[in-house]
PDB file of C-alpha atoms in Angstrom:
ATOM      1  CA  UNK K 182     107.774  25.421  98.626  1.00  0.00           C
ATOM      2  CA  UNK K 183     106.986  27.988 101.311  1.00  0.00           C
ATOM      3  CA  UNK K 184     105.762  31.180  99.752  1.00  0.00           C
ATOM      4  CA  UNK K 185     104.890  29.322  96.589  1.00  0.00           C
ATOM      5  CA  UNK K 186     101.528  30.375  94.996  1.00  0.00           C
ATOM      6  CA  UNK K 187     100.674  26.620  95.042  1.00  0.00           C
ATOM      7  CA  UNK K 188     100.636  26.884  98.820  1.00  0.00           C
ATOM      8  CA  UNK K 189      97.941  29.512  98.604  1.00  0.00           C
ATOM      9  CA  UNK K 190      95.740  27.203  96.526  1.00  0.00           C
ATOM     10  CA  UNK K 191      96.415  24.290  98.960  1.00  0.00           C
ATOM     11  CA  UNK K 192      95.474  26.505 101.940  1.00  0.00           C
ATOM     12  CA  UNK K 193      92.271  27.649 100.149  1.00  0.00           C
ATOM     13  CA  UNK K 194      91.567  24.010  99.323  1.00  0.00           C
ATOM     14  CA  UNK K 195      91.911  22.908 102.899  1.00  0.00           C
ATOM     15  CA  UNK K 196      89.754  25.685 104.097  1.00  0.00           C
ATOM     16  CA  UNK K 197      87.076  24.775 101.527  1.00  0.00           C
ATOM     17  CA  UNK K 198      87.461  21.065 102.438  1.00  0.00           C
ATOM     18  CA  UNK K 199      86.684  21.959 106.098  1.00  0.00           C
ATOM     19  CA  UNK K 200      83.675  24.055 105.050  1.00  0.00           C
ATOM     20  CA  UNK K 201      82.028  21.801 102.484  1.00  0.00           C
ATOM     21  CA  UNK K 202      83.882  18.524 102.137  1.00  0.00           C
ATOM     22  CA  UNK K 203      85.955  17.198  99.267  1.00  0.00           C
ATOM     23  CA  UNK K 204      83.043  17.612  96.780  1.00  0.00           C
ATOM     24  CA  UNK K 205      83.170  21.358  97.490  1.00  0.00           C
ATOM     25  CA  UNK K 206      86.866  21.713  96.575  1.00  0.00           C
ATOM     26  CA  UNK K 207      86.434  22.938  93.004  1.00  0.00           C
ATOM     27  CA  UNK K 208      88.831  25.082  91.011  1.00  0.00           C
ATOM     28  CA  UNK K 209      86.031  27.659  90.243  1.00  0.00           C
ATOM     29  CA  UNK K 210      85.099  27.988  93.959  1.00  0.00           C
ATOM     30  CA  UNK K 211      88.734  28.327  95.038  1.00  0.00           C
ATOM     31  CA  UNK K 212      89.495  30.903  92.305  1.00  0.00           C
ATOM     32  CA  UNK K 213      86.460  32.924  93.491  1.00  0.00           C
ATOM     33  CA  UNK K 214      87.478  32.661  97.108  1.00  0.00           C
ATOM     34  CA  UNK K 215      90.989  33.795  96.263  1.00  0.00           C
ATOM     35  CA  UNK K 216      89.788  36.610  93.968  1.00  0.00           C
ATOM     36  CA  UNK K 217      91.803  35.305  91.061  1.00  0.00           C
ATOM     37  CA  UNK K 218      91.254  33.544  87.680  1.00  0.00           C
ATOM     38  CA  UNK K 219      91.254  29.858  87.071  1.00  0.00           C
ATOM     39  CA  UNK K 220      94.298  30.349  84.846  1.00  0.00           C
ATOM     40  CA  UNK K 221      96.491  30.859  87.900  1.00  0.00           C
ATOM     41  CA  UNK K 222      95.420  27.461  89.154  1.00  0.00           C
ATOM     42  CA  UNK K 223      96.463  25.688  85.946  1.00  0.00           C
ATOM     43  CA  UNK K 224      99.947  27.308  86.065  1.00  0.00           C
ATOM     44  CA  UNK K 225     100.487  25.633  89.471  1.00  0.00           C
ATOM     45  CA  UNK K 226      98.536  22.329  89.152  1.00  0.00           C
ATOM     46  CA  UNK K 227      97.857  19.943  86.259  1.00  0.00           C
ATOM     47  CA  UNK K 228      94.236  19.393  87.411  1.00  0.00           C
ATOM     48  CA  UNK K 229      92.055  19.068  90.459  1.00  0.00           C
ATOM     49  CA  UNK K 230      93.484  15.625  91.342  1.00  0.00           C
ATOM     50  CA  UNK K 231      96.922  17.210  91.578  1.00  0.00           C
ATOM     51  CA  UNK K 232      95.529  19.800  93.945  1.00  0.00           C
ATOM     52  CA  UNK K 233      93.842  17.202  96.078  1.00  0.00           C
ATOM     53  CA  UNK K 234      97.080  15.218  96.225  1.00  0.00           C
ATOM     54  CA  UNK K 235      98.956  18.417  97.220  1.00  0.00           C
ATOM     55  CA  UNK K 236      96.394  19.037  99.994  1.00  0.00           C
ATOM     56  CA  UNK K 237      96.875  15.574 101.391  1.00  0.00           C
ATOM     57  CA  UNK K 238     100.709  15.863 101.235  1.00  0.00           C
ATOM     58  CA  UNK K 239     100.646  19.253 102.910  1.00  0.00           C
ATOM     59  CA  UNK K 240      98.295  18.150 105.660  1.00  0.00           C
ATOM     60  CA  UNK K 241     100.069  14.927 106.452  1.00  0.00           C
ATOM     61  CA  UNK K 242     103.545  16.503 106.397  1.00  0.00           C
ATOM     62  CA  UNK K 243     102.320  19.265 108.681  1.00  0.00           C
ATOM     63  CA  UNK K 244     100.664  16.936 111.168  1.00  0.00           C
ATOM     64  CA  UNK K 245     103.717  14.614 111.283  1.00  0.00           C
ATOM     65  CA  UNK K 246     106.120  17.516 111.768  1.00  0.00           C
ATOM     66  CA  UNK K 247     103.852  18.907 114.489  1.00  0.00           C
ATOM     67  CA  UNK K 248     103.782  15.633 116.485  1.00  0.00           C
ATOM     68  CA  UNK K 249     107.495  15.229 116.164  1.00  0.00           C
ATOM     69  CA  UNK K 250     108.079  18.704 117.500  1.00  0.00           C
ATOM     70  CA  UNK K 251     105.427  18.281 120.291  1.00  0.00           C
ATOM     71  CA  UNK K 252     106.939  14.950 121.514  1.00  0.00           C
ATOM     72  CA  UNK K 253     110.532  16.111 121.431  1.00  0.00           C
ATOM     73  CA  UNK K 254     111.785  16.005 125.023  1.00  0.00           C
ATOM     74  CA  UNK K 255     114.036  19.068 124.701  1.00  0.00           C
ATOM     75  CA  UNK K 256     115.119  18.635 128.323  1.00  0.00           C
ATOM     76  CA  UNK K 257     111.628  17.929 129.672  1.00  0.00           C
ATOM     77  CA  UNK K 258     110.627  14.548 131.156  1.00  0.00           C
ATOM     78  CA  UNK K 259     108.440  12.256 129.211  1.00  0.00           C
ATOM     79  CA  UNK K 260     105.648  12.681 131.728  1.00  0.00           C
ATOM     80  CA  UNK K 261     105.912  16.554 131.544  1.00  0.00           C
ATOM     81  CA  UNK K 262     105.845  16.321 127.723  1.00  0.00           C
ATOM     82  CA  UNK K 263     102.661  14.148 127.843  1.00  0.00           C
ATOM     83  CA  UNK K 264     101.061  16.639 130.313  1.00  0.00           C
ATOM     84  CA  UNK K 265     101.900  19.476 127.929  1.00  0.00           C
ATOM     85  CA  UNK K 266     100.467  17.606 124.941  1.00  0.00           C
ATOM     86  CA  UNK K 267      97.205  16.974 126.882  1.00  0.00           C
ATOM     87  CA  UNK K 268      96.971  20.651 127.781  1.00  0.00           C
ATOM     88  CA  UNK K 269      97.808  21.720 124.217  1.00  0.00           C
ATOM     89  CA  UNK K 270      94.997  19.607 122.706  1.00  0.00           C
ATOM     90  CA  UNK K 271      92.349  20.076 125.362  1.00  0.00           C
ATOM     91  CA  UNK K 272      92.664  23.689 126.606  1.00  0.00           C
ATOM     92  CA  UNK K 273      92.787  25.620 123.420  1.00  0.00           C
ATOM     93  CA  UNK K 274      90.628  24.074 120.735  1.00  0.00           C
ATOM     94  CA  UNK K 275      91.884  24.743 117.234  1.00  0.00           C
ATOM     95  CA  UNK K 276      88.506  24.684 115.601  1.00  0.00           C
ATOM     96  CA  UNK K 277      89.847  25.280 112.052  1.00  0.00           C
ATOM     97  CA  UNK K 278      92.437  22.510 112.460  1.00  0.00           C
ATOM     98  CA  UNK K 279      89.790  20.155 113.912  1.00  0.00           C
ATOM     99  CA  UNK K 280      87.422  20.944 111.027  1.00  0.00           C
ATOM    100  CA  UNK K 281      90.159  20.054 108.475  1.00  0.00           C
ATOM    101  CA  UNK K 282      91.059  16.905 110.443  1.00  0.00           C
ATOM    102  CA  UNK K 283      87.432  15.704 110.497  1.00  0.00           C
ATOM    103  CA  UNK K 284      86.943  16.574 106.806  1.00  0.00           C
ATOM    104  CA  UNK K 285      90.029  14.632 105.815  1.00  0.00           C
ATOM    105  CA  UNK K 286      88.913  11.670 107.878  1.00  0.00           C
ATOM    106  CA  UNK K 287      85.483  11.782 106.194  1.00  0.00           C
ATOM    107  CA  UNK K 288      87.153  11.979 102.831  1.00  0.00           C
ATOM    108  CA  UNK K 289      89.329   9.039 103.900  1.00  0.00           C
ATOM    109  CA  UNK K 290      86.244   6.848 104.182  1.00  0.00           C
ATOM    110  CA  UNK K 291      85.815   6.765 100.321  1.00  0.00           C
ATOM    111  CA  UNK K 292      89.271   7.620  98.954  1.00  0.00           C
ATOM    112  CA  UNK K 293      92.416   5.417  99.162  1.00  0.00           C
ATOM    113  CA  UNK K 294      94.869   8.332  98.924  1.00  0.00           C
ATOM    114  CA  UNK K 295      93.160  10.156 101.777  1.00  0.00           C
ATOM    115  CA  UNK K 296      92.965   6.920 103.793  1.00  0.00           C
ATOM    116  CA  UNK K 297      96.716   6.367 103.289  1.00  0.00           C
ATOM    117  CA  UNK K 298      97.459   9.968 104.434  1.00  0.00           C
ATOM    118  CA  UNK K 299      95.306   9.549 107.560  1.00  0.00           C
ATOM    119  CA  UNK K 300      96.947   6.184 108.290  1.00  0.00           C
ATOM    120  CA  UNK K 301     100.427   7.717 107.998  1.00  0.00           C
ATOM    121  CA  UNK K 302      99.549  10.594 110.314  1.00  0.00           C
ATOM    122  CA  UNK K 303      97.914   8.220 112.888  1.00  0.00           C
ATOM    123  CA  UNK K 304     100.906   5.869 112.812  1.00  0.00           C
ATOM    124  CA  UNK K 305     103.252   8.726 113.390  1.00  0.00           C
ATOM    125  CA  UNK K 306     101.174  10.110 116.222  1.00  0.00           C
ATOM    126  CA  UNK K 307     100.885   6.718 117.929  1.00  0.00           C
ATOM    127  CA  UNK K 308     104.572   5.982 117.491  1.00  0.00           C
ATOM    128  CA  UNK K 309     105.741   9.302 118.897  1.00  0.00           C
ATOM    129  CA  UNK K 310     103.424   9.198 121.912  1.00  0.00           C
ATOM    130  CA  UNK K 311     104.310   5.548 122.397  1.00  0.00           C
ATOM    131  CA  UNK K 312     107.961   6.517 122.634  1.00  0.00           C
ATOM    132  CA  UNK K 313     107.133   9.030 125.385  1.00  0.00           C
ATOM    133  CA  UNK K 314     105.227   6.294 127.342  1.00  0.00           C
ATOM    134  CA  UNK K 315     108.289   3.921 126.919  1.00  0.00           C
ATOM    135  CA  UNK K 316     110.391   6.744 128.357  1.00  0.00           C
ATOM    136  CA  UNK K 317     108.182   6.736 131.441  1.00  0.00           C
ATOM    137  CA  UNK K 318     109.251   3.100 131.976  1.00  0.00           C
ATOM    138  CA  UNK K 319     106.275   1.300 130.457  1.00  0.00           C
ATOM    139  CA  UNK K 320     106.981  -1.891 128.426  1.00  0.00           C
ATOM    140  CA  UNK K 321     106.502  -1.600 124.657  1.00  0.00           C
ATOM    141  CA  UNK K 322     102.997  -3.222 124.570  1.00  0.00           C
ATOM    142  CA  UNK K 323     101.747  -1.258 127.490  1.00  0.00           C
ATOM    143  CA  UNK K 324     103.183   2.018 125.986  1.00  0.00           C
ATOM    144  CA  UNK K 325     101.461   1.349 122.661  1.00  0.00           C
ATOM    145  CA  UNK K 326      98.207   0.654 124.448  1.00  0.00           C
ATOM    146  CA  UNK K 327      98.508   3.846 126.503  1.00  0.00           C
ATOM    147  CA  UNK K 328      99.378   5.862 123.378  1.00  0.00           C
ATOM    148  CA  UNK K 329      96.210   4.478 121.758  1.00  0.00           C
ATOM    149  CA  UNK K 330      94.051   5.577 124.781  1.00  0.00           C
ATOM    150  CA  UNK K 331      95.832   8.922 124.730  1.00  0.00           C
ATOM    151  CA  UNK K 332      94.606   9.611 121.231  1.00  0.00           C
ATOM    152  CA  UNK K 333      91.161   8.249 121.821  1.00  0.00           C
ATOM    153  CA  UNK K 334      90.967  10.682 124.770  1.00  0.00           C
ATOM    154  CA  UNK K 335      92.520  13.665 122.900  1.00  0.00           C
ATOM    155  CA  UNK K 336      90.130  13.343 119.868  1.00  0.00           C
ATOM    156  CA  UNK K 337      87.124  12.022 121.794  1.00  0.00           C
ATOM    157  CA  UNK K 338      87.039  14.828 124.401  1.00  0.00           C
ATOM    158  CA  UNK K 339      87.149  17.425 121.616  1.00  0.00           C
ATOM    159  CA  UNK K 340      83.971  15.943 120.036  1.00  0.00           C
ATOM    160  CA  UNK K 341      81.913  15.695 123.194  1.00  0.00           C
ATOM    161  CA  UNK K 342      79.364  18.308 124.074  1.00  0.00           C
ATOM    162  CA  UNK K 343      79.242  18.237 127.856  1.00  0.00           C
ATOM    163  CA  UNK K 344      76.473  19.734 129.902  1.00  0.00           C
ATOM    164  CA  UNK K 345      78.984  21.364 132.151  1.00  0.00           C
ATOM    165  CA  UNK K 346      80.550  24.820 132.318  1.00  0.00           C
ATOM    166  CA  UNK K 347      84.065  25.381 131.035  1.00  0.00           C
ATOM    167  CA  UNK K 348      85.435  25.048 134.575  1.00  0.00           C
ATOM    168  CA  UNK K 349      83.831  21.686 135.253  1.00  0.00           C
ATOM    169  CA  UNK K 350      84.906  20.464 131.774  1.00  0.00           C
ATOM    170  CA  UNK K 351      88.479  21.511 132.506  1.00  0.00           C
ATOM    171  CA  UNK K 352      88.407  19.680 135.863  1.00  0.00           C
ATOM    172  CA  UNK K 353      87.025  16.520 134.173  1.00  0.00           C
ATOM    173  CA  UNK K 354      89.705  16.701 131.515  1.00  0.00           C
ATOM    174  CA  UNK K 355      92.426  17.226 134.042  1.00  0.00           C
ATOM    175  CA  UNK K 356      91.274  14.274 136.184  1.00  0.00           C
ATOM    176  CA  UNK K 357      90.979  12.083 133.046  1.00  0.00           C
ATOM    177  CA  UNK K 358      94.392  13.120 131.893  1.00  0.00           C
ATOM    178  CA  UNK K 359      95.968  12.160 135.214  1.00  0.00           C
ATOM    179  CA  UNK K 360      94.608   8.656 134.599  1.00  0.00           C
ATOM    180  CA  UNK K 361      96.588   8.568 131.307  1.00  0.00           C
ATOM    181  CA  UNK K 362      99.721   9.421 133.298  1.00  0.00           C
ATOM    182  CA  UNK K 363      99.057   7.122 136.307  1.00  0.00           C
ATOM    183  CA  UNK K 364     101.550   4.261 136.496  1.00  0.00           C
ATOM    184  CA  UNK K 365      98.958   1.909 137.965  1.00  0.00           C
ATOM    185  CA  UNK K 366      96.263   2.482 135.328  1.00  0.00           C
TER     186      UNK K 366
END
């Protein structure tokens, strides 16, 4: 489906979702943002519900593919891969990606399809990171608990406004991350 005009509408829909929530994702708004007529939309999608479904499918497939790629060992040790993941998610904040993530999670509070997409992404994230922790030698239950803490940390630290400069924040994140990799924790 890459290069498909439907992808353009889905991308515009996700951008609008991040800006104004699911209520703001309207065919008229997207057409205006894209500088096209509504007719182009209806050649690609049956209705708004089909677009929303396409947005959820695109987002969840993209997030699942990303975590599978990010947790692939490719010759690295599990501990090195975990360190790289922590750096990836804490050093360079993808503000647009985080805005979409938060908007979809807000949407999921009142919509079953969105909740299902979020649950699927979360399950894949926890499973893949859990496999990395198992590869460090942790027992399955301990690995699953550590994977849960890992994601609480990854998402939590990105939402906190700390009264520290970037250098002190980076030091705090690095020290916290080491706790997630400590065998005795």
